[in-house]
mmCIF file of C-alpha atoms in Angstrom:
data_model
loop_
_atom_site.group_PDB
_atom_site.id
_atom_site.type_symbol
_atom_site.label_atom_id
_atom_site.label_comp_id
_atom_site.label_asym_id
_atom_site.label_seq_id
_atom_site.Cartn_x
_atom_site.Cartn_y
_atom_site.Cartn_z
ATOM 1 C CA UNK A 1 0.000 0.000 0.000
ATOM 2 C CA UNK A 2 1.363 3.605 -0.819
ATOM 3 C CA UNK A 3 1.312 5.827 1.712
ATOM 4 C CA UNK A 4 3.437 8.927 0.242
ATOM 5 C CA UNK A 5 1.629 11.811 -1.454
ATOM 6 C CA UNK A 6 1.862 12.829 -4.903
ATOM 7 C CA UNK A 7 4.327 15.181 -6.266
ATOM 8 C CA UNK A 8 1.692 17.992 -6.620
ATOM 9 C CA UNK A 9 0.596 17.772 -3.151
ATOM 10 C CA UNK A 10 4.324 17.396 -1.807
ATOM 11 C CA UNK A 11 4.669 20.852 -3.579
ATOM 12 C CA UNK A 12 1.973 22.103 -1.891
ATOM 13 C CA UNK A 13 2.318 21.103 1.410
ATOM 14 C CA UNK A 14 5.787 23.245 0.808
ATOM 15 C CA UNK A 15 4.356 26.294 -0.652
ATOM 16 C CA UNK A 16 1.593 26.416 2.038
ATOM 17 C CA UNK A 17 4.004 26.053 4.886
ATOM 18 C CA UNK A 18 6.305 28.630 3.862
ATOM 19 C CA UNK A 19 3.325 30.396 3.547
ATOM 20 C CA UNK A 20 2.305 29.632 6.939
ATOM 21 C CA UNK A 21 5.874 30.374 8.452
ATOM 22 C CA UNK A 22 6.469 33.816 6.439
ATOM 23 C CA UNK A 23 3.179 35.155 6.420
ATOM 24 C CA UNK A 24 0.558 33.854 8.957
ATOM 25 C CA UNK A 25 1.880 33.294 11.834
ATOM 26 C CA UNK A 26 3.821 36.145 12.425
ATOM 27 C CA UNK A 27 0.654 38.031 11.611
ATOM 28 C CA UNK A 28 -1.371 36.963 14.374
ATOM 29 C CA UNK A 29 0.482 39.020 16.551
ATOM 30 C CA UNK A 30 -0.894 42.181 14.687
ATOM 31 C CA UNK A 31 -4.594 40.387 14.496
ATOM 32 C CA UNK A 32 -4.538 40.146 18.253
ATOM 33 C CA UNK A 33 -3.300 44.003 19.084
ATOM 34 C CA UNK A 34 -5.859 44.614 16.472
ATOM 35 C CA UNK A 35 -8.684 42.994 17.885
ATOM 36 C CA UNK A 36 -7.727 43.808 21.479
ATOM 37 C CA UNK A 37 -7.554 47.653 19.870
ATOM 38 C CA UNK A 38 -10.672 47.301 18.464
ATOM 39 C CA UNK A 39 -13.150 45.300 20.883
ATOM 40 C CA UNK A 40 -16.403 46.747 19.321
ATOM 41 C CA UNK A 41 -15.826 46.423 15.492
ATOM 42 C CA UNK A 42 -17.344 43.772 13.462
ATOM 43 C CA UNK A 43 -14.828 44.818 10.136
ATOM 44 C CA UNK A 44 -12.184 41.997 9.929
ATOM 45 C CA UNK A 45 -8.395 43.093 10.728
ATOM 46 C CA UNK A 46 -6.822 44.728 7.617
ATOM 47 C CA UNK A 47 -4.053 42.082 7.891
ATOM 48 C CA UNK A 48 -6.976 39.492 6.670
ATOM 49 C CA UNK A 49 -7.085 41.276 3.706
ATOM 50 C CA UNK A 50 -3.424 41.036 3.264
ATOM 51 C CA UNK A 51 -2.732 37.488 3.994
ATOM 52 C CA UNK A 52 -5.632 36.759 1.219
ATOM 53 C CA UNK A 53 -4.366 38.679 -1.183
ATOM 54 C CA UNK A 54 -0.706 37.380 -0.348
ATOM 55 C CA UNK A 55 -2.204 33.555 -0.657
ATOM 56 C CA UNK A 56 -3.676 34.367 -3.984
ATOM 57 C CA UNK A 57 -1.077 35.686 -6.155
ATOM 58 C CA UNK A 58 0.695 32.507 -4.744
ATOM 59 C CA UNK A 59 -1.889 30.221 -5.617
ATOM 60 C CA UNK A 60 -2.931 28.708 -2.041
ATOM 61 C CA UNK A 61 -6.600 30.319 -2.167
ATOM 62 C CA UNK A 62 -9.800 28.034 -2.377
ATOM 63 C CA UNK A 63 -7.559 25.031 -1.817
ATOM 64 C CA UNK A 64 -10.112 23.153 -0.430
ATOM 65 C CA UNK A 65 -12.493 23.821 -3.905
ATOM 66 C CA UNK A 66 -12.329 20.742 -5.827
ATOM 67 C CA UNK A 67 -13.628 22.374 -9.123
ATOM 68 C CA UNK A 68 -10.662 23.004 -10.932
ATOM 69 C CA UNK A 69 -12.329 26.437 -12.369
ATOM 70 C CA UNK A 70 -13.050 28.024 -9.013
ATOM 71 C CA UNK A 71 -10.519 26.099 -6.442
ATOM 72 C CA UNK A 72 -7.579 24.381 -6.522
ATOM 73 C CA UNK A 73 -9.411 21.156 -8.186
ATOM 74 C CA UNK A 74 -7.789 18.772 -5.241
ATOM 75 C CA UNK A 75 -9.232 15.341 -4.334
ATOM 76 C CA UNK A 76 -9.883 14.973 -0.656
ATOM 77 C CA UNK A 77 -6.685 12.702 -0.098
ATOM 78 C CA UNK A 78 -4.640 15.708 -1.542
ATOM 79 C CA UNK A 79 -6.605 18.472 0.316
ATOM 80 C CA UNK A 80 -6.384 16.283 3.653
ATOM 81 C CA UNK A 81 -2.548 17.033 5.085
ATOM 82 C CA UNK A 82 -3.286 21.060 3.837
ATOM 83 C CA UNK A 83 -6.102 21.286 5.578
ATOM 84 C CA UNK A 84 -4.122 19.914 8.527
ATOM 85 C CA UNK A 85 -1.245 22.867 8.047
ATOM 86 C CA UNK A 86 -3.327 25.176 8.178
ATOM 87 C CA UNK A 87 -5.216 23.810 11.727
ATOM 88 C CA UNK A 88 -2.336 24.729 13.490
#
């Protein structure tokens, strides 16, 4: 039985955790001072924006989309360890 992941989703899995590493976490240190600035406001932190933005021009938006037009046209067994990344 194989139990390794395909090249594209070995690819992925190293795009989205750079991603992770350069980009999200160190953001939710501004999210929090945002929120705790901001205790009344519905709007979502402008570094949401950002980060989706950021994770579109590198092609990690609507991952979990399997219709290739709209999302990143994964099957479930390639979405599955992303989805777990980005739990953390």
């Amino acid at each position: 039985m194989e139990f390794e992941y395909d090249q594209r989703t070995q690819e992925l899995i190293g795009q989205l955790t750079d991603f992770m590493e350069s980009h999200v976490y160190p953001a939710e240190a501004v999210h929090k001072q945002w929120v705790l600035d901001n205790p009344t406001s519905w709007d979502a932190p402008p570094v949401i924006e950002e980060l989706k933005a950021e994770a579109r021009r590198r092609g990690l938006w609507n991952l979990f989309l399997p219709d290739k037009e709209h999302g990143a046209g994964l099957t479930n067994l390639q979405y599955a360890p992303l989805a777990e990344i980005t739990g953390r």
